[in-house]
CSV table of C-alpha atoms in Angstrom, one decimal:
chain,number,residue,atom,x,y,z
L,1,UNK,CA,20.1,0.8,1.5
L,2,UNK,CA,16.3,0.8,3.4
L,3,UNK,CA,14.5,-2.5,2.2
L,4,UNK,CA,11.8,-5.1,2.4
L,5,UNK,CA,12.2,-8.5,0.9
L,6,UNK,CA,9.3,-10.9,0.9
L,7,UNK,CA,9.7,-14.5,0.2
L,8,UNK,CA,7.5,-17.8,1.0
L,9,UNK,CA,4.8,-17.3,-2.2
L,10,UNK,CA,4.1,-20.4,-4.1
L,11,UNK,CA,1.4,-22.7,-5.5
L,12,UNK,CA,-0.9,-24.0,-3.0
L,13,UNK,CA,-4.1,-26.2,-3.4
L,14,UNK,CA,-7.0,-25.0,-1.9
L,15,UNK,CA,-7.5,-24.9,1.9
L,16,UNK,CA,-3.5,-25.1,2.3
L,17,UNK,CA,-1.4,-23.3,4.0
L,18,UNK,CA,1.4,-21.0,3.4
L,19,UNK,CA,4.1,-18.8,5.7
L,20,UNK,CA,5.3,-15.1,3.8
L,21,UNK,CA,8.1,-13.7,5.0
L,22,UNK,CA,9.3,-9.8,5.1
L,23,UNK,CA,12.8,-9.3,5.7
L,24,UNK,CA,13.7,-5.5,6.7
L,25,UNK,CA,17.4,-4.1,6.2
L,26,UNK,CA,19.0,-0.5,6.9
L,27,UNK,CA,16.5,0.3,9.3
L,28,UNK,CA,15.9,0.5,13.0
L,29,UNK,CA,13.0,-2.6,12.5
L,30,UNK,CA,11.2,-2.2,16.0
L,31,UNK,CA,10.3,1.8,15.5
L,32,UNK,CA,8.1,0.9,12.6
L,33,UNK,CA,4.4,-0.2,11.8
L,34,UNK,CA,4.3,-2.7,9.3
L,35,UNK,CA,1.0,-3.9,6.4
L,36,UNK,CA,0.4,-6.5,4.2
L,37,UNK,CA,-1.3,-5.5,0.9
L,38,UNK,CA,-2.4,-7.6,-1.6
L,39,UNK,CA,-3.1,-7.6,-5.6
L,40,UNK,CA,-4.7,-10.1,-7.3
L,41,UNK,CA,-4.2,-10.1,-11.3
L,42,UNK,CA,-5.0,-7.5,-13.5
L,43,UNK,CA,-6.8,-5.7,-9.9
L,44,UNK,CA,-6.6,-2.6,-7.7
L,45,UNK,CA,-4.6,-3.0,-4.2
L,46,UNK,CA,-6.1,-4.3,-1.2
L,47,UNK,CA,-5.5,-3.9,2.4
L,48,UNK,CA,-4.9,-7.5,4.3
L,49,UNK,CA,-3.4,-7.2,7.8
L,50,UNK,CA,-1.5,-4.6,9.9
L,51,UNK,CA,0.6,-4.8,13.0
L,52,UNK,CA,1.7,-1.9,15.5
L,53,UNK,CA,5.6,-1.5,16.0
L,54,UNK,CA,5.5,-3.7,19.3
L,55,UNK,CA,3.0,-6.8,17.8
L,56,UNK,CA,1.0,-5.5,20.5
L,57,UNK,CA,-2.0,-4.7,18.3
L,58,UNK,CA,-2.8,-6.5,14.7
L,59,UNK,CA,-5.6,-6.3,12.3
L,60,UNK,CA,-7.3,-7.6,9.8
L,61,UNK,CA,-9.4,-7.6,6.8
L,62,UNK,CA,-12.8,-9.1,7.0
L,63,UNK,CA,-11.9,-11.1,3.9
L,64,UNK,CA,-8.9,-13.0,5.4
L,65,UNK,CA,-10.2,-12.8,9.3
L,66,UNK,CA,-9.9,-15.9,11.3
L,67,UNK,CA,-7.6,-17.7,8.2
L,68,UNK,CA,-4.2,-15.1,8.0
L,69,UNK,CA,-2.2,-14.4,11.2
L,70,UNK,CA,0.2,-11.3,10.8
L,71,UNK,CA,3.4,-11.2,13.3
L,72,UNK,CA,6.8,-9.7,13.6
L,73,UNK,CA,10.3,-10.9,15.5
L,74,UNK,CA,12.2,-7.6,16.2
L,75,UNK,CA,15.4,-10.1,16.9
L,76,UNK,CA,15.2,-10.8,13.2
L,77,UNK,CA,14.0,-8.0,11.5
L,78,UNK,CA,10.8,-9.8,9.9
L,79,UNK,CA,7.2,-9.1,9.7
L,80,UNK,CA,5.3,-12.7,8.9
L,81,UNK,CA,2.0,-13.3,7.7
L,82,UNK,CA,0.4,-16.9,7.8
L,83,UNK,CA,-2.1,-18.0,5.4
L,84,UNK,CA,-4.4,-20.7,6.6
L,85,UNK,CA,-7.4,-22.6,4.9
L,86,UNK,CA,-6.3,-20.8,1.1
L,87,UNK,CA,-9.2,-20.1,-1.5
L,88,UNK,CA,-9.0,-19.3,-5.0
L,89,UNK,CA,-9.6,-15.9,-4.4
L,90,UNK,CA,-6.5,-15.3,-2.2
L,91,UNK,CA,-4.4,-15.4,-5.1
L,92,UNK,CA,-2.5,-12.3,-5.6
L,93,UNK,CA,1.1,-11.0,-5.2
L,94,UNK,CA,1.2,-10.1,-1.6
L,95,UNK,CA,3.7,-6.8,-0.6
L,96,UNK,CA,4.8,-6.0,2.4
L,97,UNK,CA,5.1,-2.5,3.5
L,98,UNK,CA,6.5,-0.3,6.0
L,99,UNK,CA,4.8,2.9,8.0
L,100,UNK,CA,6.4,5.8,8.5
L,101,UNK,CA,5.8,5.5,12.5
L,102,UNK,CA,5.1,2.9,15.2
L,103,UNK,CA,1.3,3.5,14.6
L,104,UNK,CA,-0.9,1.8,11.1
L,105,UNK,CA,-2.5,5.6,10.3
L,106,UNK,CA,0.5,7.4,9.7
L,107,UNK,CA,2.0,7.0,6.3
L,108,UNK,CA,3.6,4.3,4.4
L,109,UNK,CA,6.6,4.9,2.7
L,110,UNK,CA,8.2,2.0,1.8
L,111,UNK,CA,6.9,-1.0,-0.6
L,112,UNK,CA,8.7,-4.9,-1.0
L,113,UNK,CA,8.6,-6.0,-4.8
L,114,UNK,CA,6.1,-8.8,-3.2
L,115,UNK,CA,5.9,-12.5,-3.5
L,116,UNK,CA,3.3,-14.3,-5.6
L,117,UNK,CA,0.6,-16.9,-4.2
L,118,UNK,CA,-1.2,-19.0,-6.8
L,119,UNK,CA,-4.2,-21.0,-5.1
L,120,UNK,CA,-5.5,-23.8,-7.7
L,121,UNK,CA,-6.3,-27.2,-7.8
H,1,UNK,CA,-16.9,2.7,6.0
H,2,UNK,CA,-16.3,5.0,3.3
H,3,UNK,CA,-14.8,4.5,-0.4
H,4,UNK,CA,-12.1,6.7,-2.1
H,5,UNK,CA,-12.8,7.1,-5.7
H,6,UNK,CA,-10.7,8.0,-8.5
H,7,UNK,CA,-11.3,8.6,-12.4
H,8,UNK,CA,-10.0,5.8,-14.2
H,9,UNK,CA,-8.0,6.9,-16.8
H,10,UNK,CA,-5.8,10.4,-17.5
H,11,UNK,CA,-4.1,11.4,-20.2
H,12,UNK,CA,-1.8,13.9,-20.6
H,13,UNK,CA,1.0,15.5,-23.0
H,14,UNK,CA,5.0,15.4,-22.1
H,15,UNK,CA,6.1,18.4,-20.5
H,16,UNK,CA,2.6,19.3,-19.0
H,17,UNK,CA,0.5,19.1,-15.9
H,18,UNK,CA,-1.5,16.4,-15.3
H,19,UNK,CA,-3.7,16.1,-11.8
H,20,UNK,CA,-5.4,12.8,-10.2
H,21,UNK,CA,-8.3,13.2,-7.5
H,22,UNK,CA,-9.2,10.9,-4.9
H,23,UNK,CA,-12.4,11.4,-3.0
H,24,UNK,CA,-13.6,10.1,0.3
H,25,UNK,CA,-17.1,9.0,0.0
H,26,UNK,CA,-18.3,9.9,3.8
H,27,UNK,CA,-16.0,11.7,6.9
H,28,UNK,CA,-13.7,14.4,6.1
H,29,UNK,CA,-10.7,14.0,3.9
H,30,UNK,CA,-8.6,15.9,6.3
H,31,UNK,CA,-9.6,13.2,9.2
H,32,UNK,CA,-6.7,10.5,8.0
H,33,UNK,CA,-3.2,11.0,6.5
H,34,UNK,CA,-3.8,9.9,2.6
H,35,UNK,CA,-0.7,8.3,0.6
H,36,UNK,CA,-0.2,8.1,-3.3
H,37,UNK,CA,1.3,5.0,-5.0
H,38,UNK,CA,2.7,5.0,-8.5
H,39,UNK,CA,2.7,1.6,-10.1
H,40,UNK,CA,4.7,0.9,-13.7
H,41,UNK,CA,3.7,-1.9,-15.6
H,42,UNK,CA,5.1,-5.7,-14.2
H,43,UNK,CA,6.5,-3.8,-11.0
H,44,UNK,CA,5.8,-3.5,-7.3
H,45,UNK,CA,4.0,0.1,-5.9
H,46,UNK,CA,5.9,2.8,-4.5
H,47,UNK,CA,5.2,5.7,-2.9
H,48,UNK,CA,5.4,9.0,-4.1
H,49,UNK,CA,3.6,10.9,-2.0
H,50,UNK,CA,2.9,10.1,2.3
H,51,UNK,CA,1.0,11.8,5.2
H,52,UNK,CA,-1.1,14.0,2.6
H,53,UNK,CA,2.6,16.0,0.9
H,54,UNK,CA,5.3,14.5,2.0
H,55,UNK,CA,7.8,13.0,-0.5
H,56,UNK,CA,10.3,10.0,0.1
H,57,UNK,CA,13.3,10.6,-0.5
H,58,UNK,CA,14.5,9.8,-4.4
H,59,UNK,CA,11.1,11.3,-5.7
H,60,UNK,CA,11.6,14.4,-7.3
H,61,UNK,CA,9.8,17.6,-6.5
H,62,UNK,CA,7.3,17.0,-9.9
H,63,UNK,CA,4.9,15.2,-7.7
H,64,UNK,CA,3.0,16.8,-5.1
H,65,UNK,CA,0.1,16.1,-3.2
H,66,UNK,CA,-2.8,18.2,-1.2
H,67,UNK,CA,-6.2,17.9,0.3
H,68,UNK,CA,-9.2,20.3,-0.1
H,69,UNK,CA,-12.1,20.1,2.3
H,70,UNK,CA,-14.5,22.1,0.3
H,71,UNK,CA,-14.0,19.0,-2.4
H,72,UNK,CA,-13.6,16.6,0.5
H,73,UNK,CA,-11.0,14.9,-2.0
H,74,UNK,CA,-6.9,14.7,-2.5
H,75,UNK,CA,-5.0,15.3,-5.6
H,76,UNK,CA,-1.7,14.0,-6.6
H,77,UNK,CA,-0.3,16.5,-9.1
H,78,UNK,CA,2.9,15.5,-11.8
H,79,UNK,CA,4.3,18.4,-13.4
H,80,UNK,CA,6.9,18.2,-16.3
H,81,UNK,CA,5.5,15.1,-17.3
H,82,UNK,CA,7.7,12.7,-18.7
H,83,UNK,CA,7.3,9.1,-20.4
H,84,UNK,CA,8.5,7.1,-17.5
H,85,UNK,CA,5.5,8.7,-15.1
H,86,UNK,CA,2.8,6.6,-17.0
H,87,UNK,CA,1.8,4.2,-14.6
H,88,UNK,CA,-0.8,3.6,-12.3
H,89,UNK,CA,-1.6,5.5,-9.2
H,90,UNK,CA,-3.2,4.8,-6.0
H,91,UNK,CA,-4.9,6.9,-3.2
H,92,UNK,CA,-5.0,4.9,0.0
H,93,UNK,CA,-6.3,6.7,3.4
H,94,UNK,CA,-7.1,5.4,7.0
H,95,UNK,CA,-10.8,4.4,8.6
H,96,UNK,CA,-11.6,5.0,12.3
H,97,UNK,CA,-10.2,1.4,13.0
H,98,UNK,CA,-6.9,2.0,11.2
H,99,UNK,CA,-7.9,-0.3,8.5
H,100,UNK,CA,-6.1,1.2,5.3
H,101,UNK,CA,-8.5,2.2,2.1
H,102,UNK,CA,-7.5,2.3,-1.4
H,103,UNK,CA,-8.9,4.1,-4.3
H,104,UNK,CA,-9.6,2.2,-7.5
H,105,UNK,CA,-6.5,3.0,-9.4
H,106,UNK,CA,-6.2,5.5,-12.2
H,107,UNK,CA,-4.0,4.6,-15.6
H,108,UNK,CA,-1.8,7.4,-16.4
H,109,UNK,CA,-1.3,7.8,-20.1
H,110,UNK,CA,1.1,10.4,-21.5
H,111,UNK,CA,1.1,10.5,-24.7
């Protein structure tokens, strides 16, 4: 079964850090671009960051640029999102999603179950 | 950049057909793929349509996607509505720098 499984969420104080992981199974991980999407409580979906199949190109929303870093490891079939200098407005469920090809502009066809990040003092 | 505008809510009866629109504010709707995601209450989103009209395996053919260049919009059509189709639906496309753009979401009520 093709699956994405996120982990690493939790409760953190403002200014703190977390590293989210997304483990892929049942697919040839190195063939697909990956993206992180978040959803604040009661709100809509917001794009956070994307990475191409090779990791050679990365993209960030303005709201997280300079604070978040996306990366991937083909050996462990995992994509990561390092969250630094967290703010209250980063509180959200974070979803890992798979694209249908190597680059970002092709369709998103699979979602993980999400991991919750809460930033509060 | 551009915006994707969806109706806030749509209501339809079981067995009928519902359509949800997604209008692009600038640039051609046909210039980038459009995806549609379903999110049931308390659950993660799932893809029901990708690359304008493709269905992932397991999504019934009651779900269909289309693009209309004349109105610069995409549409998700769900036929033979069932109670389990009641959910939030989001459209998504890309801008010229490969950033993902989401619509604000539409609450579909099957009453």
